[in-house]
PDB file of C-alpha atoms and ligand atoms in Angstrom:
ATOM      1  CA  UNK A   5      -1.558 -37.246  -7.591  1.00  0.00           C
ATOM      2  CA  UNK A   6      -1.595 -34.367 -10.105  1.00  0.00           C
ATOM      3  CA  UNK A   7      -4.848 -32.469 -10.336  1.00  0.00           C
ATOM      4  CA  UNK A   8      -6.306 -29.331 -11.872  1.00  0.00           C
ATOM      5  CA  UNK A   9      -9.282 -27.500 -10.376  1.00  0.00           C
ATOM      6  CA  UNK A  10     -11.107 -25.618 -13.102  1.00  0.00           C
ATOM      7  CA  UNK A  11     -14.105 -23.370 -12.753  1.00  0.00           C
ATOM      8  CA  UNK A  12     -15.402 -19.833 -12.593  1.00  0.00           C
ATOM      9  CA  UNK A  13     -14.292 -17.345  -9.945  1.00  0.00           C
ATOM     10  CA  UNK A  14     -16.255 -18.005  -6.785  1.00  0.00           C
ATOM     11  CA  UNK A  15     -16.829 -21.681  -7.542  1.00  0.00           C
ATOM     12  CA  UNK A  16     -15.213 -22.757  -4.286  1.00  0.00           C
ATOM     13  CA  UNK A  17     -12.029 -24.132  -5.814  1.00  0.00           C
ATOM     14  CA  UNK A  18      -9.788 -22.539  -3.207  1.00  0.00           C
ATOM     15  CA  UNK A  19     -11.666 -23.912  -0.190  1.00  0.00           C
ATOM     16  CA  UNK A  20     -11.851 -27.435  -1.565  1.00  0.00           C
ATOM     17  CA  UNK A  21      -8.284 -27.333  -2.894  1.00  0.00           C
ATOM     18  CA  UNK A  22      -6.930 -26.428   0.505  1.00  0.00           C
ATOM     19  CA  UNK A  23      -8.614 -29.442   2.126  1.00  0.00           C
ATOM     20  CA  UNK A  24      -7.779 -31.953  -0.582  1.00  0.00           C
ATOM     21  CA  UNK A  25      -4.143 -30.894  -0.910  1.00  0.00           C
ATOM     22  CA  UNK A  26      -3.653 -31.209   2.850  1.00  0.00           C
ATOM     23  CA  UNK A  27      -5.267 -34.646   2.802  1.00  0.00           C
ATOM     24  CA  UNK A  28      -2.959 -35.905   0.060  1.00  0.00           C
ATOM     25  CA  UNK A  29       0.132 -34.107   1.324  1.00  0.00           C
ATOM     26  CA  UNK A  30       0.609 -32.300  -1.970  1.00  0.00           C
ATOM     27  CA  UNK A  31       1.076 -28.552  -2.512  1.00  0.00           C
ATOM     28  CA  UNK A  32      -1.845 -26.399  -3.614  1.00  0.00           C
ATOM     29  CA  UNK A  33      -0.496 -24.211  -6.385  1.00  0.00           C
ATOM     30  CA  UNK A  34      -2.900 -21.279  -6.577  1.00  0.00           C
ATOM     31  CA  UNK A  35      -1.770 -18.611  -9.020  1.00  0.00           C
ATOM     32  CA  UNK A  36      -4.176 -16.025  -7.558  1.00  0.00           C
ATOM     33  CA  UNK A  37      -2.668 -16.516  -4.080  1.00  0.00           C
ATOM     34  CA  UNK A  38       0.857 -16.398  -5.510  1.00  0.00           C
ATOM     35  CA  UNK A  39       0.097 -13.132  -7.303  1.00  0.00           C
ATOM     36  CA  UNK A  40      -1.473 -11.577  -4.191  1.00  0.00           C
ATOM     37  CA  UNK A  41       1.566 -12.651  -2.183  1.00  0.00           C
ATOM     38  CA  UNK A  42       3.917 -11.060  -4.717  1.00  0.00           C
ATOM     39  CA  UNK A  43       1.824  -7.913  -4.463  1.00  0.00           C
ATOM     40  CA  UNK A  44       1.890  -7.886  -0.651  1.00  0.00           C
ATOM     41  CA  UNK A  45       5.684  -8.118  -0.839  1.00  0.00           C
ATOM     42  CA  UNK A  46       5.698  -5.347  -3.461  1.00  0.00           C
ATOM     43  CA  UNK A  47       7.856  -7.313  -5.888  1.00  0.00           C
ATOM     44  CA  UNK A  48       8.009  -5.886  -9.456  1.00  0.00           C
ATOM     45  CA  UNK A  49       5.959  -8.835 -10.666  1.00  0.00           C
ATOM     46  CA  UNK A  50       3.332  -8.245  -7.980  1.00  0.00           C
ATOM     47  CA  UNK A  51       3.060  -4.573  -8.824  1.00  0.00           C
ATOM     48  CA  UNK A  52       2.733  -5.341 -12.523  1.00  0.00           C
ATOM     49  CA  UNK A  53      -0.006  -7.890 -11.820  1.00  0.00           C
ATOM     50  CA  UNK A  54      -2.008  -5.536  -9.597  1.00  0.00           C
ATOM     51  CA  UNK A  55      -3.331  -3.375 -12.417  1.00  0.00           C
ATOM     52  CA  UNK A  56      -4.782  -6.421 -14.167  1.00  0.00           C
ATOM     53  CA  UNK A  57      -6.191  -8.010 -11.039  1.00  0.00           C
ATOM     54  CA  UNK A  58      -7.910  -4.845  -9.845  1.00  0.00           C
ATOM     55  CA  UNK A  59      -9.722  -4.549 -13.173  1.00  0.00           C
ATOM     56  CA  UNK A  60     -10.717  -8.198 -13.096  1.00  0.00           C
ATOM     57  CA  UNK A  61      -8.590  -8.927 -16.179  1.00  0.00           C
ATOM     58  CA  UNK A  62      -6.220 -11.853 -16.490  1.00  0.00           C
ATOM     59  CA  UNK A  63      -2.560 -11.283 -15.803  1.00  0.00           C
ATOM     60  CA  UNK A  64      -0.516 -11.882 -19.018  1.00  0.00           C
ATOM     61  CA  UNK A  65       0.115 -15.545 -19.789  1.00  0.00           C
ATOM     62  CA  UNK A  66       3.946 -15.220 -19.703  1.00  0.00           C
ATOM     63  CA  UNK A  67       3.794 -13.892 -16.146  1.00  0.00           C
ATOM     64  CA  UNK A  68       1.708 -16.709 -14.651  1.00  0.00           C
ATOM     65  CA  UNK A  69       3.409 -19.376 -16.753  1.00  0.00           C
ATOM     66  CA  UNK A  70       6.746 -18.148 -15.376  1.00  0.00           C
ATOM     67  CA  UNK A  71       5.413 -18.336 -11.825  1.00  0.00           C
ATOM     68  CA  UNK A  72       4.141 -21.883 -12.254  1.00  0.00           C
ATOM     69  CA  UNK A  73       7.320 -23.058 -13.986  1.00  0.00           C
ATOM     70  CA  UNK A  74       9.364 -21.741 -11.102  1.00  0.00           C
ATOM     71  CA  UNK A  75       7.021 -23.318  -8.561  1.00  0.00           C
ATOM     72  CA  UNK A  76       7.296 -26.701 -10.297  1.00  0.00           C
ATOM     73  CA  UNK A  77      11.029 -26.579  -9.697  1.00  0.00           C
ATOM     74  CA  UNK A  78      10.606 -26.735  -5.930  1.00  0.00           C
ATOM     75  CA  UNK A  79      11.097 -30.182  -4.396  1.00  0.00           C
ATOM     76  CA  UNK A  80       7.628 -30.449  -2.799  1.00  0.00           C
ATOM     77  CA  UNK A  81       6.026 -30.418  -6.258  1.00  0.00           C
ATOM     78  CA  UNK A  82       7.751 -33.676  -7.148  1.00  0.00           C
ATOM     79  CA  UNK A  83       5.267 -35.854  -5.279  1.00  0.00           C
ATOM     80  CA  UNK A  84       2.282 -34.230  -6.986  1.00  0.00           C
ATOM     81  CA  UNK A  85       0.309 -30.988  -6.914  1.00  0.00           C
ATOM     82  CA  UNK A  86      -3.101 -29.466  -7.105  1.00  0.00           C
ATOM     83  CA  UNK A  87      -3.313 -26.584  -9.565  1.00  0.00           C
ATOM     84  CA  UNK A  88      -5.975 -24.100  -8.491  1.00  0.00           C
ATOM     85  CA  UNK A  89      -6.728 -21.227 -10.865  1.00  0.00           C
ATOM     86  CA  UNK A  90      -4.207 -22.325 -13.489  1.00  0.00           C
ATOM     87  CA  UNK A  91      -4.443 -22.865 -16.424  1.00  0.00           C
ATOM     88  CA  UNK A  92      -7.045 -20.239 -17.259  1.00  0.00           C
ATOM     89  CA  UNK A  93      -6.414 -19.819 -20.994  1.00  0.00           C
ATOM     90  CA  UNK A  94      -5.640 -22.247 -23.793  1.00  0.00           C
ATOM     91  CA  UNK A  95      -2.130 -20.758 -24.084  1.00  0.00           C
ATOM     92  CA  UNK A  96      -1.561 -21.544 -20.398  1.00  0.00           C
ATOM     93  CA  UNK A  97      -2.824 -25.099 -20.857  1.00  0.00           C
ATOM     94  CA  UNK A  98      -0.422 -25.575 -23.768  1.00  0.00           C
ATOM     95  CA  UNK A  99       2.462 -24.203 -21.709  1.00  0.00           C
ATOM     96  CA  UNK A 100       1.500 -26.537 -18.885  1.00  0.00           C
ATOM     97  CA  UNK A 101       1.557 -29.480 -21.288  1.00  0.00           C
ATOM     98  CA  UNK A 102       5.102 -28.531 -22.259  1.00  0.00           C
ATOM     99  CA  UNK A 103       6.195 -28.268 -18.611  1.00  0.00           C
ATOM    100  CA  UNK A 104       4.708 -31.683 -17.869  1.00  0.00           C
ATOM    101  CA  UNK A 105       6.279 -33.224 -20.927  1.00  0.00           C
ATOM    102  CA  UNK A 106       9.737 -32.014 -19.900  1.00  0.00           C
ATOM    103  CA  UNK A 107       9.215 -33.843 -16.640  1.00  0.00           C
ATOM    104  CA  UNK A 108       7.633 -36.870 -18.296  1.00  0.00           C
ATOM    105  CA  UNK A 109       4.542 -36.640 -16.152  1.00  0.00           C
ATOM    106  CA  UNK A 110       0.839 -36.134 -16.817  1.00  0.00           C
ATOM    107  CA  UNK A 111      -2.320 -34.827 -15.192  1.00  0.00           C
ATOM    108  CA  UNK A 112      -4.575 -37.414 -13.520  1.00  0.00           C
ATOM    109  CA  UNK A 113      -7.803 -35.437 -13.513  1.00  0.00           C
ATOM    110  CA  UNK A 114      -9.298 -32.041 -14.224  1.00  0.00           C
ATOM    111  CA  UNK A 115     -12.146 -31.315 -11.843  1.00  0.00           C
ATOM    112  CA  UNK A 116     -14.646 -28.796 -13.189  1.00  0.00           C
ATOM    113  CA  UNK A 117     -16.810 -26.963 -10.632  1.00  0.00           C
ATOM    114  CA  UNK A 118     -20.304 -26.261 -11.912  1.00  0.00           C
ATOM    115  CA  UNK A 119     -22.005 -23.260 -10.292  1.00  0.00           C
ATOM    116  CA  UNK A 120     -24.740 -20.926 -11.609  1.00  0.00           C
ATOM    117  CA  UNK A 121     -23.894 -17.272 -12.282  1.00  0.00           C
ATOM    118  CA  UNK A 122     -26.355 -15.919  -9.720  1.00  0.00           C
ATOM    119  CA  UNK A 123     -24.725 -18.002  -7.023  1.00  0.00           C
ATOM    120  CA  UNK A 124     -21.219 -16.913  -8.112  1.00  0.00           C
ATOM    121  CA  UNK A 125     -22.202 -13.264  -7.880  1.00  0.00           C
ATOM    122  CA  UNK A 126     -23.684 -13.767  -4.425  1.00  0.00           C
ATOM    123  CA  UNK A 127     -20.635 -15.636  -3.170  1.00  0.00           C
ATOM    124  CA  UNK A 128     -17.989 -13.281  -4.496  1.00  0.00           C
ATOM    125  CA  UNK A 129     -19.578 -10.028  -3.428  1.00  0.00           C
ATOM    126  CA  UNK A 130     -20.138 -11.416   0.099  1.00  0.00           C
ATOM    127  CA  UNK A 131     -16.700 -12.973   0.428  1.00  0.00           C
ATOM    128  CA  UNK A 132     -14.235 -11.900   3.114  1.00  0.00           C
ATOM    129  CA  UNK A 133     -10.666 -13.113   3.526  1.00  0.00           C
ATOM    130  CA  UNK A 134      -8.442 -13.284   6.613  1.00  0.00           C
ATOM    131  CA  UNK A 135      -5.291 -11.200   6.344  1.00  0.00           C
ATOM    132  CA  UNK A 136      -3.528 -13.531   8.755  1.00  0.00           C
ATOM    133  CA  UNK A 137      -4.174 -17.045   7.484  1.00  0.00           C
ATOM    134  CA  UNK A 138      -6.157 -16.672   4.248  1.00  0.00           C
ATOM    135  CA  UNK A 139      -9.289 -18.366   5.663  1.00  0.00           C
ATOM    136  CA  UNK A 140     -12.446 -17.571   3.684  1.00  0.00           C
ATOM    137  CA  UNK A 141     -15.779 -16.337   5.056  1.00  0.00           C
ATOM    138  CA  UNK A 142     -19.103 -15.202   3.639  1.00  0.00           C
ATOM    139  CA  UNK A 143     -20.999 -12.308   5.183  1.00  0.00           C
ATOM    140  CA  UNK A 144     -24.293 -14.206   5.004  1.00  0.00           C
ATOM    141  CA  UNK A 145     -23.668 -17.929   4.632  1.00  0.00           C
ATOM    142  CA  UNK A 146     -20.561 -18.413   6.776  1.00  0.00           C
ATOM    143  CA  UNK A 147     -19.905 -15.336   8.885  1.00  0.00           C
ATOM    144  CA  UNK A 148     -17.194 -15.361  11.548  1.00  0.00           C
ATOM    145  CA  UNK A 149     -18.135 -15.603  15.240  1.00  0.00           C
ATOM    146  CA  UNK A 150     -16.980 -12.024  15.829  1.00  0.00           C
ATOM    147  CA  UNK A 151     -17.626  -9.487  13.068  1.00  0.00           C
ATOM    148  CA  UNK A 152     -14.479  -8.674  11.097  1.00  0.00           C
ATOM    149  CA  UNK A 153     -12.269 -11.206  12.917  1.00  0.00           C
ATOM    150  CA  UNK A 154     -11.004 -14.633  11.865  1.00  0.00           C
ATOM    151  CA  UNK A 155     -12.245 -17.571  13.997  1.00  0.00           C
ATOM    152  CA  UNK A 156      -9.005 -19.455  13.452  1.00  0.00           C
ATOM    153  CA  UNK A 157      -6.300 -16.876  14.063  1.00  0.00           C
ATOM    154  CA  UNK A 158      -8.040 -13.651  15.120  1.00  0.00           C
ATOM    155  CA  UNK A 159      -6.728 -11.903  12.004  1.00  0.00           C
ATOM    156  CA  UNK A 160      -8.537  -9.020  10.334  1.00  0.00           C
ATOM    157  CA  UNK A 161     -11.043  -9.891   7.597  1.00  0.00           C
ATOM    158  CA  UNK A 162     -11.025  -7.829   4.426  1.00  0.00           C
ATOM    159  CA  UNK A 163     -12.784  -7.707   1.071  1.00  0.00           C
ATOM    160  CA  UNK A 164     -10.563  -8.286  -1.938  1.00  0.00           C
ATOM    161  CA  UNK A 165     -10.306  -5.263  -4.242  1.00  0.00           C
ATOM    162  CA  UNK A 166     -11.684  -7.339  -7.098  1.00  0.00           C
ATOM    163  CA  UNK A 167     -14.744  -8.647  -5.217  1.00  0.00           C
ATOM    164  CA  UNK A 168     -16.976  -5.603  -5.832  1.00  0.00           C
ATOM    165  CA  UNK A 169     -19.976  -6.233  -8.066  1.00  0.00           C
ATOM    166  CA  UNK A 170     -18.764  -4.418 -11.199  1.00  0.00           C
ATOM    167  CA  UNK A 171     -15.411  -6.193 -11.167  1.00  0.00           C
ATOM    168  CA  UNK A 172     -17.016  -9.538 -10.398  1.00  0.00           C
ATOM    169  CA  UNK A 173     -19.231  -9.168 -13.498  1.00  0.00           C
ATOM    170  CA  UNK A 174     -16.111  -8.418 -15.520  1.00  0.00           C
ATOM    171  CA  UNK A 175     -14.321 -11.475 -14.142  1.00  0.00           C
ATOM    172  CA  UNK A 176     -17.265 -13.678 -15.047  1.00  0.00           C
ATOM    173  CA  UNK A 177     -17.211 -12.408 -18.611  1.00  0.00           C
ATOM    174  CA  UNK A 178     -13.429 -12.945 -18.823  1.00  0.00           C
ATOM    175  CA  UNK A 179     -14.048 -16.473 -17.566  1.00  0.00           C
ATOM    176  CA  UNK A 180     -16.642 -17.143 -20.266  1.00  0.00           C
ATOM    177  CA  UNK A 181     -14.450 -15.996 -23.120  1.00  0.00           C
ATOM    178  CA  UNK A 182     -10.963 -17.071 -21.989  1.00  0.00           C
ATOM    179  CA  UNK A 183     -11.385 -20.051 -19.667  1.00  0.00           C
ATOM    180  CA  UNK A 184     -14.495 -21.894 -20.882  1.00  0.00           C
ATOM    181  CA  UNK A 185     -12.629 -23.122 -24.021  1.00  0.00           C
ATOM    182  CA  UNK A 186     -10.477 -25.193 -21.644  1.00  0.00           C
ATOM    183  CA  UNK A 187     -13.466 -27.447 -20.980  1.00  0.00           C
ATOM    184  CA  UNK A 188     -13.264 -28.800 -24.519  1.00  0.00           C
ATOM    185  CA  UNK A 189      -9.492 -28.878 -24.338  1.00  0.00           C
ATOM    186  CA  UNK A 190      -9.549 -31.280 -21.382  1.00  0.00           C
ATOM    187  CA  UNK A 191     -12.696 -33.099 -22.440  1.00  0.00           C
ATOM    188  CA  UNK A 192     -10.875 -33.980 -25.649  1.00  0.00           C
ATOM    189  CA  UNK A 193      -8.050 -35.458 -23.572  1.00  0.00           C
ATOM    190  CA  UNK A 194     -10.497 -37.468 -21.485  1.00  0.00           C
ATOM    191  CA  UNK A 195      -9.466 -35.770 -18.272  1.00  0.00           C
ATOM    192  CA  UNK A 196     -12.513 -33.686 -17.423  1.00  0.00           C
ATOM    193  CA  UNK A 197     -14.939 -34.571 -14.639  1.00  0.00           C
ATOM    194  CA  UNK A 198     -17.711 -32.173 -13.609  1.00  0.00           C
ATOM    195  CA  UNK A 199     -18.804 -31.848 -10.012  1.00  0.00           C
ATOM    196  CA  UNK A 200     -21.732 -29.824  -8.691  1.00  0.00           C
ATOM    197  CA  UNK A 201     -20.186 -26.858  -6.921  1.00  0.00           C
ATOM    198  CA  UNK A 202     -23.455 -25.921  -5.171  1.00  0.00           C
ATOM    199  CA  UNK A 203     -24.934 -27.508  -2.082  1.00  0.00           C
ATOM    200  CA  UNK A 204     -23.445 -28.577   1.239  1.00  0.00           C
ATOM    201  CA  UNK A 205     -19.636 -28.337   1.388  1.00  0.00           C
ATOM    202  CA  UNK A 206     -19.309 -31.948   2.487  1.00  0.00           C
ATOM    203  CA  UNK A 207     -21.292 -33.208  -0.510  1.00  0.00           C
ATOM    204  CA  UNK A 208     -19.044 -31.244  -2.837  1.00  0.00           C
ATOM    205  CA  UNK A 209     -15.951 -32.603  -1.090  1.00  0.00           C
ATOM    206  CA  UNK A 210     -17.328 -36.136  -1.468  1.00  0.00           C
ATOM    207  CA  UNK A 211     -17.961 -35.755  -5.234  1.00  0.00           C
ATOM    208  CA  UNK A 212     -14.419 -34.472  -5.673  1.00  0.00           C
ATOM    209  CA  UNK A 213     -12.964 -37.423  -3.781  1.00  0.00           C
ATOM    210  CA  UNK A 214     -14.958 -39.827  -5.919  1.00  0.00           C
ATOM    211  CA  UNK A 215     -13.686 -38.183  -9.094  1.00  0.00           C
ATOM    212  CA  UNK A 216     -10.119 -38.346  -7.811  1.00  0.00           C
ATOM    213  CA  UNK A 217     -10.423 -41.976  -6.726  1.00  0.00           C
ATOM    214  CA  UNK A 218     -11.745 -42.915 -10.174  1.00  0.00           C
ATOM    215  CA  UNK A 219      -8.641 -41.324 -11.702  1.00  0.00           C
ATOM    216  CA  UNK A 220      -6.376 -43.288  -9.401  1.00  0.00           C
ATOM    217  CA  UNK A 221      -7.994 -46.554 -10.374  1.00  0.00           C
ATOM    218  CA  UNK A 222      -7.317 -46.023 -14.072  1.00  0.00           C
TER     219      UNK A 222
HETATM  220  P1  LIG B  18     -10.882 -16.044  -8.596  1.00  0.00           P
HETATM  221  O1  LIG B  18     -10.775 -17.473  -9.037  1.00  0.00           O
HETATM  222  O2  LIG B  18     -11.875 -15.869  -7.512  1.00  0.00           O
HETATM  223  O3  LIG B  18     -10.998 -15.051  -9.706  1.00  0.00           O
HETATM  224  P2  LIG B  18      -8.038 -15.965  -8.050  1.00  0.00           P
HETATM  225  O4  LIG B  18      -7.445 -15.655  -6.736  1.00  0.00           O
HETATM  226  O5  LIG B  18      -7.817 -17.299  -8.634  1.00  0.00           O
HETATM  227  O6  LIG B  18      -9.558 -15.635  -7.854  1.00  0.00           O
HETATM  228  O7  LIG B  18      -7.547 -14.889  -9.115  1.00  0.00           O
HETATM  229  C1  LIG B  18      -7.597 -13.500  -8.883  1.00  0.00           C
HETATM  230  C2  LIG B  18      -6.998 -12.746 -10.058  1.00  0.00           C
HETATM  231  O8  LIG B  18      -5.618 -13.127 -10.227  1.00  0.00           O
HETATM  232  C3  LIG B  18      -7.629 -13.016 -11.413  1.00  0.00           C
HETATM  233  O9  LIG B  18      -8.757 -12.215 -11.647  1.00  0.00           O
HETATM  234  C4  LIG B  18      -6.462 -12.678 -12.364  1.00  0.00           C
HETATM  235  O10 LIG B  18      -6.309 -11.285 -12.536  1.00  0.00           O
HETATM  236  C5  LIG B  18      -5.265 -13.186 -11.603  1.00  0.00           C
HETATM  237  N1  LIG B  18      -4.945 -14.584 -11.954  1.00  0.00           N
HETATM  238  C6  LIG B  18      -4.977 -15.665 -11.130  1.00  0.00           C
HETATM  239  N2  LIG B  18      -4.630 -16.790 -11.779  1.00  0.00           N
HETATM  240  C7  LIG B  18      -4.385 -16.409 -13.072  1.00  0.00           C
HETATM  241  C8  LIG B  18      -4.013 -17.102 -14.255  1.00  0.00           C
HETATM  242  N3  LIG B  18      -3.812 -18.430 -14.273  1.00  0.00           N
HETATM  243  N4  LIG B  18      -3.857 -16.384 -15.392  1.00  0.00           N
HETATM  244  C9  LIG B  18      -4.036 -15.054 -15.412  1.00  0.00           C
HETATM  245  N5  LIG B  18      -4.404 -14.342 -14.334  1.00  0.00           N
HETATM  246  C10 LIG B  18      -4.586 -15.002 -13.180  1.00  0.00           C
HETATM  247 ZN1  LIG B  19      -7.130 -16.231  10.063  1.00  0.00          ZN
END
């Protein structure tokens, strides 16, 4: 199973990707998480990426393409993968096509998460992340049992540097100009399926499973 989750920041890709990848026993390849990890470890790549991420800009294509290429080389990616947050530009999609071609494999489905801008803004500015396990919370719609602490591991919850309102607005505009063209790119290849990214989590998870099952049956 080889899948791409495509959608604006705050669409819920990460939450759903985590569940689906675990269910299928495939790795979730999330470039945002990989970049934040590199930053936490203070690698040169992480430090270079930080300036872009803090401003809400995209990290240069060569950097993320290099990360994904390297990740593809690990044995667990052989059985399949779920790309979450990559590709985000047409140049990245083209690079991905080349990587897949080298391996003589293809993508089964691109799942596009549809969410209104007002909802995205609400979700991102209220989002909190666990430092320990990466679990996601929302101050209003899914707060932890104890303020500031993760229900799963007791870790500290923090707000990402790029989740303040001004930066979120910037990220949404970057999404519109750089990532939206990918919809046509994948529509033209007959891979795109839209799912409603608003509503109860279980309903969203069900629509995704249906889209994935349809791809399998092809
Ligand atoms: P979100 O989807 O909520 O914006 P991510 O964790 O996917 O969050 O990404 C956070 C930041 O990491 C982005 O704003 C961008 O700076 C950088 N990033 C992640 N993936 C990519 C990518 N494929 N290309 C360029 N930059 C990326
Ligand atoms: Zn935790």
